[in-house]
CSV table of C-alpha atoms in Angstrom, one decimal:
chain,number,residue,atom,x,y,z
A,1,UNK,CA,-4.2,34.2,-20.5
A,2,UNK,CA,-5.6,34.6,-17.0
A,3,UNK,CA,-3.4,35.9,-14.1
A,4,UNK,CA,-4.0,34.7,-10.5
A,5,UNK,CA,-3.1,36.3,-7.2
A,6,UNK,CA,0.0,35.0,-5.4
A,7,UNK,CA,-0.4,32.3,-2.7
A,8,UNK,CA,1.8,31.3,0.2
A,9,UNK,CA,1.7,27.7,-1.0
A,10,UNK,CA,0.7,25.8,-4.1
A,11,UNK,CA,0.4,22.0,-4.0
A,12,UNK,CA,0.5,20.1,-7.3
A,13,UNK,CA,-1.6,16.9,-6.8
A,14,UNK,CA,-4.6,16.3,-4.6
A,15,UNK,CA,-3.9,12.7,-3.4
A,16,UNK,CA,-3.3,11.7,0.2
A,17,UNK,CA,0.0,13.6,0.2
A,18,UNK,CA,-1.2,16.7,-1.5
A,19,UNK,CA,-4.6,17.4,0.1
A,20,UNK,CA,-3.3,16.6,3.6
A,21,UNK,CA,-0.4,19.0,3.0
A,22,UNK,CA,-2.8,21.7,1.8
A,23,UNK,CA,-5.1,21.3,4.8
A,24,UNK,CA,-2.2,21.4,7.3
A,25,UNK,CA,-0.9,24.5,5.6
A,26,UNK,CA,-4.3,26.2,5.9
A,27,UNK,CA,-4.5,25.2,9.6
A,28,UNK,CA,-1.2,27.0,10.2
A,29,UNK,CA,-2.6,30.1,8.4
A,30,UNK,CA,-1.1,29.9,5.0
A,31,UNK,CA,-3.0,30.9,1.8
A,32,UNK,CA,-3.1,27.7,-0.2
A,33,UNK,CA,-4.1,26.6,-3.7
A,34,UNK,CA,-4.2,23.0,-4.8
A,35,UNK,CA,-4.0,22.0,-8.5
A,36,UNK,CA,-5.2,18.5,-9.5
A,37,UNK,CA,-5.0,17.1,-13.1
A,38,UNK,CA,-7.8,14.6,-12.8
A,39,UNK,CA,-9.9,13.9,-9.7
A,40,UNK,CA,-9.6,15.1,-6.1
A,41,UNK,CA,-8.3,12.3,-4.0
A,42,UNK,CA,-5.6,11.1,-6.4
A,43,UNK,CA,-4.8,7.5,-7.2
A,44,UNK,CA,-5.4,6.2,-3.7
A,45,UNK,CA,-9.0,7.4,-3.3
A,46,UNK,CA,-10.0,6.9,-6.9
A,47,UNK,CA,-8.2,4.0,-8.4
A,48,UNK,CA,-6.0,2.6,-5.6
A,49,UNK,CA,-6.3,2.0,-1.9
A,50,UNK,CA,-10.0,2.7,-1.4
A,51,UNK,CA,-11.6,1.0,-4.4
A,52,UNK,CA,-9.3,-2.0,-3.9
A,53,UNK,CA,-10.4,-2.3,-0.3
A,54,UNK,CA,-14.0,-2.0,-1.4
A,55,UNK,CA,-13.5,-5.1,-3.7
A,56,UNK,CA,-11.6,-6.7,-0.8
A,57,UNK,CA,-14.6,-6.4,1.4
A,58,UNK,CA,-16.8,-8.0,-1.3
A,59,UNK,CA,-14.3,-10.8,-1.6
A,60,UNK,CA,-14.3,-11.3,2.2
A,61,UNK,CA,-18.1,-11.5,2.1
A,62,UNK,CA,-17.9,-14.2,-0.6
A,63,UNK,CA,-15.4,-16.1,1.6
A,64,UNK,CA,-17.8,-15.9,4.5
A,65,UNK,CA,-20.6,-17.3,2.4
A,66,UNK,CA,-18.4,-20.2,1.2
A,67,UNK,CA,-17.5,-21.0,4.8
A,68,UNK,CA,-20.9,-20.4,6.3
A,69,UNK,CA,-21.3,-24.0,7.2
A,70,UNK,CA,-18.6,-23.5,9.8
A,71,UNK,CA,-21.0,-21.2,11.6
A,72,UNK,CA,-23.9,-23.5,11.3
A,73,UNK,CA,-25.5,-21.5,8.4
A,74,UNK,CA,-26.5,-23.7,5.5
A,75,UNK,CA,-26.6,-21.6,2.3
A,76,UNK,CA,-28.4,-22.8,-0.8
A,77,UNK,CA,-26.0,-20.9,-3.0
A,78,UNK,CA,-25.2,-17.3,-4.0
A,79,UNK,CA,-24.3,-15.3,-7.0
A,80,UNK,CA,-21.7,-12.5,-7.4
A,81,UNK,CA,-23.1,-9.5,-9.3
A,82,UNK,CA,-20.0,-7.7,-10.6
A,83,UNK,CA,-22.0,-4.7,-11.8
A,84,UNK,CA,-23.4,-4.3,-8.3
A,85,UNK,CA,-19.8,-4.7,-6.9
A,86,UNK,CA,-18.6,-1.9,-9.2
A,87,UNK,CA,-21.6,0.4,-8.3
A,88,UNK,CA,-20.8,-0.1,-4.6
A,89,UNK,CA,-17.2,0.7,-5.2
A,90,UNK,CA,-18.0,3.9,-7.1
A,91,UNK,CA,-20.4,5.0,-4.4
A,92,UNK,CA,-17.8,4.6,-1.7
A,93,UNK,CA,-15.2,6.5,-3.8
A,94,UNK,CA,-17.6,9.3,-4.6
A,95,UNK,CA,-18.5,9.6,-0.9
A,96,UNK,CA,-14.8,9.8,0.1
A,97,UNK,CA,-13.8,12.3,-2.6
A,98,UNK,CA,-16.8,14.5,-1.9
A,99,UNK,CA,-15.6,14.5,1.7
A,100,UNK,CA,-12.1,15.6,0.8
A,101,UNK,CA,-13.6,18.4,-1.5
A,102,UNK,CA,-15.6,19.6,1.5
A,103,UNK,CA,-12.6,19.6,3.8
A,104,UNK,CA,-10.6,21.6,1.3
A,105,UNK,CA,-13.4,24.1,1.0
A,106,UNK,CA,-13.9,24.3,4.7
A,107,UNK,CA,-10.2,25.1,5.2
A,108,UNK,CA,-10.4,27.8,2.5
A,109,UNK,CA,-8.0,25.9,0.1
A,110,UNK,CA,-8.6,27.0,-3.4
A,111,UNK,CA,-8.9,24.1,-5.9
A,112,UNK,CA,-8.0,24.2,-9.6
A,113,UNK,CA,-8.7,21.3,-11.9
A,114,UNK,CA,-6.0,21.4,-14.5
A,115,UNK,CA,-2.6,20.4,-15.7
A,116,UNK,CA,0.3,22.2,-14.1
A,117,UNK,CA,3.9,22.7,-15.3
A,118,UNK,CA,6.7,24.9,-14.1
A,119,UNK,CA,7.0,28.1,-16.0
A,120,UNK,CA,9.6,29.9,-13.9
A,121,UNK,CA,10.8,30.2,-10.4
A,122,UNK,CA,7.8,30.2,-8.1
A,123,UNK,CA,5.5,30.2,-11.1
A,124,UNK,CA,3.3,27.6,-12.7
A,125,UNK,CA,1.4,27.5,-16.0
A,126,UNK,CA,-1.9,25.7,-15.7
A,127,UNK,CA,-4.2,24.5,-18.5
A,128,UNK,CA,-7.6,24.2,-16.8
A,129,UNK,CA,-10.2,21.6,-17.5
A,130,UNK,CA,-12.0,24.2,-19.5
A,131,UNK,CA,-9.0,24.9,-21.7
A,132,UNK,CA,-7.9,28.2,-20.2
A,133,UNK,CA,-4.2,28.9,-19.6
A,134,UNK,CA,-3.5,30.4,-16.2
A,135,UNK,CA,-0.4,31.6,-14.3
A,136,UNK,CA,-0.2,30.7,-10.6
A,137,UNK,CA,2.6,31.9,-8.3
A,138,UNK,CA,3.5,31.1,-4.8
A,139,UNK,CA,6.4,31.5,-2.3
A,140,UNK,CA,6.4,27.7,-1.9
A,141,UNK,CA,5.4,24.9,-4.2
A,142,UNK,CA,5.0,21.2,-3.2
A,143,UNK,CA,5.1,18.5,-5.9
A,144,UNK,CA,2.7,15.7,-4.8
A,145,UNK,CA,1.8,14.1,-8.2
A,146,UNK,CA,2.1,10.5,-7.0
A,147,UNK,CA,3.0,7.5,-9.2
A,148,UNK,CA,1.9,5.5,-12.2
A,149,UNK,CA,2.1,1.8,-13.1
A,150,UNK,CA,5.5,0.7,-14.4
A,151,UNK,CA,5.6,-0.9,-17.9
A,152,UNK,CA,5.5,-4.6,-18.1
A,153,UNK,CA,9.0,-5.6,-19.5
A,154,UNK,CA,7.6,-8.2,-22.0
A,155,UNK,CA,6.8,-8.2,-25.7
A,156,UNK,CA,3.1,-7.7,-26.2
A,157,UNK,CA,2.7,-5.8,-23.0
A,158,UNK,CA,0.6,-3.2,-24.9
A,159,UNK,CA,-2.1,-5.7,-26.0
A,160,UNK,CA,-5.7,-5.1,-24.7
A,161,UNK,CA,-5.6,-8.3,-22.8
A,162,UNK,CA,-2.9,-6.8,-20.5
A,163,UNK,CA,-4.3,-4.5,-17.8
A,164,UNK,CA,-2.9,-2.7,-14.8
A,165,UNK,CA,-4.4,-2.3,-11.3
A,166,UNK,CA,-6.7,0.4,-12.5
A,167,UNK,CA,-8.1,-1.9,-15.1
A,168,UNK,CA,-8.5,-4.7,-12.6
A,169,UNK,CA,-10.8,-2.4,-10.6
A,170,UNK,CA,-13.1,-1.9,-13.6
A,171,UNK,CA,-13.6,-5.5,-14.8
A,172,UNK,CA,-17.4,-6.0,-15.4
A,173,UNK,CA,-17.0,-9.8,-15.5
A,174,UNK,CA,-14.9,-12.1,-13.5
A,175,UNK,CA,-12.1,-13.6,-15.8
A,176,UNK,CA,-12.0,-17.3,-15.9
A,177,UNK,CA,-8.2,-17.2,-15.6
A,178,UNK,CA,-6.1,-14.2,-14.4
A,179,UNK,CA,-2.4,-14.2,-14.8
A,180,UNK,CA,-0.8,-11.8,-12.2
A,181,UNK,CA,2.7,-10.6,-13.0
A,182,UNK,CA,4.3,-9.4,-9.8
A,183,UNK,CA,3.9,-10.7,-6.2
A,184,UNK,CA,4.2,-7.3,-4.5
A,185,UNK,CA,1.4,-5.8,-2.4
A,186,UNK,CA,-0.8,-4.9,-5.5
A,187,UNK,CA,-0.4,-8.3,-7.1
A,188,UNK,CA,-1.0,-10.3,-3.9
A,189,UNK,CA,-4.1,-8.3,-3.0
A,190,UNK,CA,-5.7,-8.5,-6.4
A,191,UNK,CA,-4.8,-12.2,-6.8
A,192,UNK,CA,-6.6,-12.9,-3.5
A,193,UNK,CA,-9.6,-10.8,-4.5
A,194,UNK,CA,-10.2,-12.4,-7.9
A,195,UNK,CA,-9.5,-15.9,-6.6
A,196,UNK,CA,-12.3,-15.3,-4.1
A,197,UNK,CA,-14.5,-14.0,-6.9
A,198,UNK,CA,-14.0,-17.3,-8.7
A,199,UNK,CA,-11.1,-16.8,-11.0
A,200,UNK,CA,-8.3,-19.3,-11.5
A,201,UNK,CA,-5.3,-17.3,-10.6
A,202,UNK,CA,-1.6,-17.8,-11.5
A,203,UNK,CA,1.1,-15.5,-10.0
A,204,UNK,CA,4.5,-14.9,-11.7
A,205,UNK,CA,7.2,-13.3,-9.6
A,206,UNK,CA,10.8,-12.5,-10.7
A,207,UNK,CA,12.2,-12.7,-7.1
A,208,UNK,CA,12.5,-15.9,-5.1
A,209,UNK,CA,9.9,-14.7,-2.5
A,210,UNK,CA,6.5,-13.1,-2.6
A,211,UNK,CA,6.4,-9.7,-0.9
A,212,UNK,CA,10.2,-9.6,-1.1
A,213,UNK,CA,10.5,-6.5,1.1
A,214,UNK,CA,8.6,-8.1,4.0
A,215,UNK,CA,9.6,-10.8,6.4
A,216,UNK,CA,10.3,-13.9,4.4
A,217,UNK,CA,9.2,-16.4,7.0
A,218,UNK,CA,5.8,-14.8,7.4
A,219,UNK,CA,5.4,-14.1,3.7
A,220,UNK,CA,6.1,-17.8,3.0
A,221,UNK,CA,3.3,-18.7,5.4
A,222,UNK,CA,1.0,-16.4,3.5
A,223,UNK,CA,2.0,-18.0,0.2
A,224,UNK,CA,1.0,-21.4,1.6
A,225,UNK,CA,-2.4,-20.1,2.7
A,226,UNK,CA,-3.0,-18.6,-0.8
A,227,UNK,CA,-1.9,-21.9,-2.4
A,228,UNK,CA,-4.5,-23.7,-0.2
A,229,UNK,CA,-7.1,-21.4,-1.7
A,230,UNK,CA,-6.0,-22.6,-5.2
A,231,UNK,CA,-3.6,-19.8,-6.3
A,232,UNK,CA,-0.6,-21.1,-8.2
A,233,UNK,CA,2.8,-19.4,-7.8
A,234,UNK,CA,5.9,-19.4,-10.1
A,235,UNK,CA,8.8,-17.7,-8.3
A,236,UNK,CA,12.2,-16.9,-9.8
A,237,UNK,CA,10.2,-16.6,-13.0
A,238,UNK,CA,9.3,-14.0,-15.6
A,239,UNK,CA,6.9,-13.4,-18.5
A,240,UNK,CA,8.9,-13.1,-21.7
A,241,UNK,CA,6.2,-12.3,-24.2
A,242,UNK,CA,2.4,-12.2,-24.6
A,243,UNK,CA,0.3,-12.9,-27.7
A,244,UNK,CA,-3.4,-12.7,-28.3
A,245,UNK,CA,-4.9,-15.9,-29.5
A,246,UNK,CA,-8.7,-16.3,-30.1
A,247,UNK,CA,-9.4,-13.3,-27.8
A,248,UNK,CA,-7.3,-14.7,-25.0
A,249,UNK,CA,-3.7,-14.1,-23.8
A,250,UNK,CA,-1.0,-16.6,-24.4
A,251,UNK,CA,2.0,-15.7,-22.1
A,252,UNK,CA,5.4,-17.3,-22.6
A,253,UNK,CA,7.0,-17.8,-19.1
A,254,UNK,CA,10.6,-18.7,-18.2
A,255,UNK,CA,10.8,-20.6,-14.9
A,256,UNK,CA,13.4,-23.0,-13.5
A,257,UNK,CA,15.4,-23.0,-16.7
A,258,UNK,CA,12.4,-24.0,-18.8
A,259,UNK,CA,9.9,-22.1,-20.9
A,260,UNK,CA,6.2,-22.8,-21.1
A,261,UNK,CA,3.0,-21.1,-22.2
A,262,UNK,CA,0.1,-20.1,-20.0
A,263,UNK,CA,-3.2,-19.2,-21.6
A,264,UNK,CA,-5.5,-16.9,-19.7
A,265,UNK,CA,-8.2,-14.3,-20.2
A,266,UNK,CA,-6.3,-11.4,-18.8
A,267,UNK,CA,-2.8,-10.5,-17.7
A,268,UNK,CA,-2.5,-8.2,-14.8
A,269,UNK,CA,0.6,-6.1,-14.7
A,270,UNK,CA,1.5,-5.6,-11.1
A,271,UNK,CA,5.3,-5.2,-11.5
A,272,UNK,CA,5.4,-1.9,-9.5
A,273,UNK,CA,5.0,1.8,-9.8
A,274,UNK,CA,7.1,4.8,-10.9
A,275,UNK,CA,7.0,8.5,-10.1
A,276,UNK,CA,4.5,10.5,-12.1
A,277,UNK,CA,6.5,13.6,-13.1
A,278,UNK,CA,5.4,13.6,-16.8
A,279,UNK,CA,4.7,17.1,-18.1
A,280,UNK,CA,5.8,19.0,-15.0
A,281,UNK,CA,8.7,20.5,-17.0
A,282,UNK,CA,11.1,20.0,-14.1
A,283,UNK,CA,14.0,20.6,-16.4
A,284,UNK,CA,13.0,24.3,-16.8
A,285,UNK,CA,14.1,24.9,-13.2
A,286,UNK,CA,16.8,22.2,-13.1
A,287,UNK,CA,15.0,20.1,-10.4
A,288,UNK,CA,17.2,17.1,-10.0
A,289,UNK,CA,15.7,13.5,-10.3
A,290,UNK,CA,17.1,10.1,-11.2
A,291,UNK,CA,16.5,8.1,-14.3
A,292,UNK,CA,13.4,6.5,-12.9
A,293,UNK,CA,12.0,9.9,-12.1
A,294,UNK,CA,12.5,10.0,-8.3
A,295,UNK,CA,13.0,13.6,-7.2
A,296,UNK,CA,16.0,14.3,-4.9
A,297,UNK,CA,15.0,16.1,-1.6
A,298,UNK,CA,16.7,17.1,1.6
A,299,UNK,CA,15.5,16.6,5.2
A,300,UNK,CA,13.0,19.5,4.7
A,301,UNK,CA,11.6,17.8,1.5
A,302,UNK,CA,13.1,20.7,-0.5
A,303,UNK,CA,14.3,19.9,-4.0
A,304,UNK,CA,17.5,21.1,-5.6
A,305,UNK,CA,15.6,24.4,-6.3
A,306,UNK,CA,14.8,26.6,-3.3
A,307,UNK,CA,11.2,27.0,-2.6
A,308,UNK,CA,10.1,23.8,-4.4
A,309,UNK,CA,9.4,20.7,-2.4
A,310,UNK,CA,8.4,17.1,-3.2
A,311,UNK,CA,6.6,14.4,-1.1
A,312,UNK,CA,5.1,11.0,-1.5
A,313,UNK,CA,5.6,8.6,-4.4
A,314,UNK,CA,7.7,11.1,-6.4
A,315,UNK,CA,10.6,10.8,-3.9
A,316,UNK,CA,12.7,7.8,-2.9
A,317,UNK,CA,11.2,5.7,-0.1
A,318,UNK,CA,7.9,3.9,0.8
A,319,UNK,CA,5.2,4.3,-1.8
A,320,UNK,CA,2.4,4.3,0.7
A,321,UNK,CA,-0.5,6.8,1.2
A,322,UNK,CA,0.1,7.2,4.9
A,323,UNK,CA,3.7,8.0,4.3
A,324,UNK,CA,2.8,10.6,1.7
A,325,UNK,CA,0.4,12.2,4.2
A,326,UNK,CA,3.0,12.3,6.9
A,327,UNK,CA,5.6,13.8,4.6
A,328,UNK,CA,3.1,16.4,3.5
A,329,UNK,CA,2.5,17.5,7.1
A,330,UNK,CA,6.2,17.6,7.9
A,331,UNK,CA,7.1,19.5,4.7
A,332,UNK,CA,4.5,22.2,5.5
A,333,UNK,CA,5.6,22.4,9.2
A,334,UNK,CA,9.2,22.7,8.2
A,335,UNK,CA,8.4,25.5,5.8
A,336,UNK,CA,6.9,27.2,8.9
A,337,UNK,CA,9.9,26.6,11.1
A,338,UNK,CA,8.7,23.6,13.0
A,339,UNK,CA,11.1,20.8,13.8
A,340,UNK,CA,8.9,17.8,12.9
A,341,UNK,CA,10.0,14.7,11.1
A,342,UNK,CA,8.8,11.3,9.7
A,343,UNK,CA,10.3,8.3,11.5
A,344,UNK,CA,11.1,6.1,8.5
A,345,UNK,CA,11.9,3.2,10.9
A,346,UNK,CA,8.3,3.1,12.1
A,347,UNK,CA,6.3,2.7,8.9
A,348,UNK,CA,3.4,0.3,9.1
A,349,UNK,CA,3.0,-1.8,6.0
A,350,UNK,CA,-0.3,-3.5,5.3
A,351,UNK,CA,-1.3,-6.2,2.8
A,352,UNK,CA,-5.0,-6.9,2.4
A,353,UNK,CA,-4.6,-10.5,1.6
A,354,UNK,CA,-6.4,-13.6,2.9
A,355,UNK,CA,-5.3,-13.7,5.7
A,356,UNK,CA,-4.1,-10.1,6.3
A,357,UNK,CA,-0.4,-9.4,6.6
A,358,UNK,CA,1.0,-6.4,8.4
A,359,UNK,CA,4.5,-5.4,9.5
A,360,UNK,CA,6.5,-2.6,11.2
A,361,UNK,CA,10.1,-2.2,11.9
A,362,UNK,CA,13.0,-4.4,10.8
A,363,UNK,CA,12.5,-7.8,9.1
A,364,UNK,CA,14.7,-10.7,10.1
A,365,UNK,CA,16.5,-10.4,6.8
A,366,UNK,CA,17.3,-6.7,7.4
A,367,UNK,CA,18.7,-7.5,10.9
A,368,UNK,CA,21.0,-10.2,9.5
A,369,UNK,CA,22.2,-8.0,6.6
A,370,UNK,CA,22.9,-5.1,9.0
A,371,UNK,CA,24.6,-7.4,11.5
A,372,UNK,CA,22.3,-6.4,14.3
A,373,UNK,CA,21.9,-8.9,17.1
A,374,UNK,CA,18.3,-10.0,17.8
A,375,UNK,CA,16.1,-12.7,19.3
A,376,UNK,CA,12.7,-13.7,18.0
A,377,UNK,CA,9.4,-14.8,19.6
A,378,UNK,CA,6.3,-16.2,18.0
A,379,UNK,CA,2.7,-16.9,18.8
A,380,UNK,CA,-0.1,-18.4,16.7
A,381,UNK,CA,-3.7,-17.4,16.2
A,382,UNK,CA,-4.8,-21.1,16.6
A,383,UNK,CA,-4.4,-20.5,20.3
A,384,UNK,CA,-6.5,-17.4,20.4
A,385,UNK,CA,-10.1,-17.7,21.5
A,386,UNK,CA,-11.6,-14.9,19.3
A,387,UNK,CA,-9.7,-16.2,16.2
A,388,UNK,CA,-11.2,-19.6,16.8
A,389,UNK,CA,-14.7,-18.3,17.1
A,390,UNK,CA,-14.2,-16.5,13.8
A,391,UNK,CA,-12.9,-19.7,12.2
A,392,UNK,CA,-10.0,-17.6,11.1
A,393,UNK,CA,-7.2,-19.0,13.2
A,394,UNK,CA,-4.5,-19.5,10.6
A,395,UNK,CA,-1.7,-17.1,11.2
A,396,UNK,CA,1.4,-16.2,13.1
A,397,UNK,CA,2.8,-13.2,15.1
A,398,UNK,CA,6.5,-12.8,15.0
A,399,UNK,CA,8.2,-10.2,17.3
A,400,UNK,CA,11.9,-9.3,17.0
A,401,UNK,CA,13.7,-7.7,19.9
A,402,UNK,CA,17.2,-6.8,21.1
A,403,UNK,CA,18.9,-9.6,23.1
A,404,UNK,CA,18.6,-7.5,26.3
A,405,UNK,CA,14.8,-7.1,25.6
A,406,UNK,CA,15.1,-3.3,25.9
A,407,UNK,CA,14.1,-2.6,22.3
A,408,UNK,CA,11.4,-3.9,20.0
A,409,UNK,CA,13.0,-4.2,16.6
A,410,UNK,CA,10.1,-5.4,14.4
A,411,UNK,CA,6.6,-6.9,14.5
A,412,UNK,CA,5.1,-9.1,11.7
A,413,UNK,CA,1.6,-10.3,11.9
A,414,UNK,CA,-0.3,-12.7,9.6
A,415,UNK,CA,-3.8,-13.3,10.6
A,416,UNK,CA,-7.3,-11.8,11.2
A,417,UNK,CA,-7.3,-8.0,11.3
A,418,UNK,CA,-3.5,-7.9,11.2
A,419,UNK,CA,-3.7,-4.5,9.6
A,420,UNK,CA,-5.5,-3.0,12.6
A,421,UNK,CA,-3.5,-4.9,15.2
A,422,UNK,CA,-0.2,-3.5,13.9
A,423,UNK,CA,-1.2,0.0,15.3
A,424,UNK,CA,-0.7,-1.4,18.8
A,425,UNK,CA,2.9,-2.3,18.0
A,426,UNK,CA,3.5,1.0,16.3
A,427,UNK,CA,2.4,2.8,19.5
A,428,UNK,CA,4.6,0.6,21.6
A,429,UNK,CA,7.7,1.1,19.4
A,430,UNK,CA,7.1,4.8,19.1
A,431,UNK,CA,6.9,5.0,22.9
A,432,UNK,CA,10.1,2.9,23.1
A,433,UNK,CA,8.6,0.4,25.4
A,434,UNK,CA,10.8,-2.4,26.6
A,435,UNK,CA,9.5,-6.0,26.2
A,436,UNK,CA,8.7,-6.2,29.9
A,437,UNK,CA,6.7,-2.9,29.7
A,438,UNK,CA,4.9,-4.0,26.5
A,439,UNK,CA,4.1,-7.4,28.2
A,440,UNK,CA,2.6,-5.6,31.2
A,441,UNK,CA,-0.2,-4.1,29.2
A,442,UNK,CA,-3.5,-5.8,30.0
A,443,UNK,CA,-5.7,-6.8,27.0
A,444,UNK,CA,-9.4,-7.5,27.0
A,445,UNK,CA,-10.7,-11.1,26.6
A,446,UNK,CA,-11.5,-12.5,24.2
A,447,UNK,CA,-9.7,-10.3,21.7
A,448,UNK,CA,-7.2,-10.8,18.9
A,449,UNK,CA,-4.7,-8.6,20.7
A,450,UNK,CA,-4.2,-11.4,23.2
A,451,UNK,CA,-2.3,-13.3,20.5
A,452,UNK,CA,0.1,-10.3,20.2
A,453,UNK,CA,0.5,-10.3,24.0
A,454,UNK,CA,1.4,-14.0,23.9
A,455,UNK,CA,4.3,-13.3,21.5
A,456,UNK,CA,5.7,-10.6,23.7
A,457,UNK,CA,5.2,-12.5,26.9
A,458,UNK,CA,6.9,-15.5,25.3
A,459,UNK,CA,10.3,-13.6,25.5
A,460,UNK,CA,9.9,-13.6,29.3
A,461,UNK,CA,8.7,-17.2,29.6
A,462,UNK,CA,5.4,-16.0,30.9
A,463,UNK,CA,3.1,-16.7,27.9
A,464,UNK,CA,0.3,-18.9,29.1
A,465,UNK,CA,-1.1,-20.3,25.8
A,466,UNK,CA,2.2,-21.0,24.1
A,467,UNK,CA,3.8,-24.4,24.9
A,468,UNK,CA,7.2,-24.0,26.6
A,469,UNK,CA,10.2,-24.7,24.5
A,470,UNK,CA,11.7,-28.1,25.0
A,471,UNK,CA,15.0,-28.2,26.8
A,472,UNK,CA,17.8,-29.8,24.9
């Protein structure tokens, strides 16, 4: 048994929440130790956000080749080398994780690779990667252990033909037919990627809409674009069971009051994620959490036990890397007496689909449910010069505002580089610009941001490239 000196702060988990919290604490002057069970960078950097976007970039390049004739480039054909795709992904992940390790070291954050569990108040027992048992103590402990894939609620879900998102990022061959269960962000992104790679893709979604937490009108338009690409959708549907037949998966599906069987090479479980609190021994201290594992915290991100905090995917709210990072910063700053906060009303949500879909603020469905008065304005990328030159002009921008035009309530973008464009709206909403103030900002020409300007100007009747509404 090895004893370790006491720290001001210990962070459990080195994902985007944990490592950011650790570095911010070190900046403030705290002594910090971070404990990571597997690999620095957590799910996001190793088997989530970053590797998925690496494959997304490959898929986008494939799409460019397929559509090269639009640009006057006649290609005699191309071949996708999945082994090279995976090598490139691993190279990017390694570069990123090495960067995080360097940042932790530069900020004098001590790193321990091992499995931590609560042993007592302010104390952790850690089994290191080398098999040693150590005790670590700190005045403050932050739980930032992230999330894990939820189990697929179907008989046969444990068969080897059923994979989760991590498995989808390791496929060495492109499946002939992929069945995706779940049309949330993970399911939609991987469906688009593997369709671009050449798979036949079928998506099964229990809810009546894809991306059910995002604006339904814009999500519906995304679904139509994905259907144009050859992806099939079964909404209001569920997978009842999966059997393995001749090395393939036979999934029994209930849809529209009928049951049918779909045969595919692989079933991707994208039904969601749950908090990863396994093995932490939270019960030893009485740290409160619900049946799913979400840990209860107060406005300081402090749990039911004084001195123990939780951030990111292990607490209720958005399961997003940038939210976890923001919460990590705020938790540390609040420990140190600063009055910072995360504005949960201004969380950008990004879907790396084809085309991209991004959103911030309220959806139209939320405004209706909350009985909030609003008006909507729309513009379309087909009227945008840069989008036309890119041959990527399918998409819509939808802006929601208060009837007096004093408040921007929500912005929803489907189209090229939507996930970058949303930052402009985030800045405008954070700054509490009125519609008139937002419309007064000059954009460069030709840029995609002009399409966003048109949607805002349309509220005032000053949009140039949007046809005026017909008078009744």
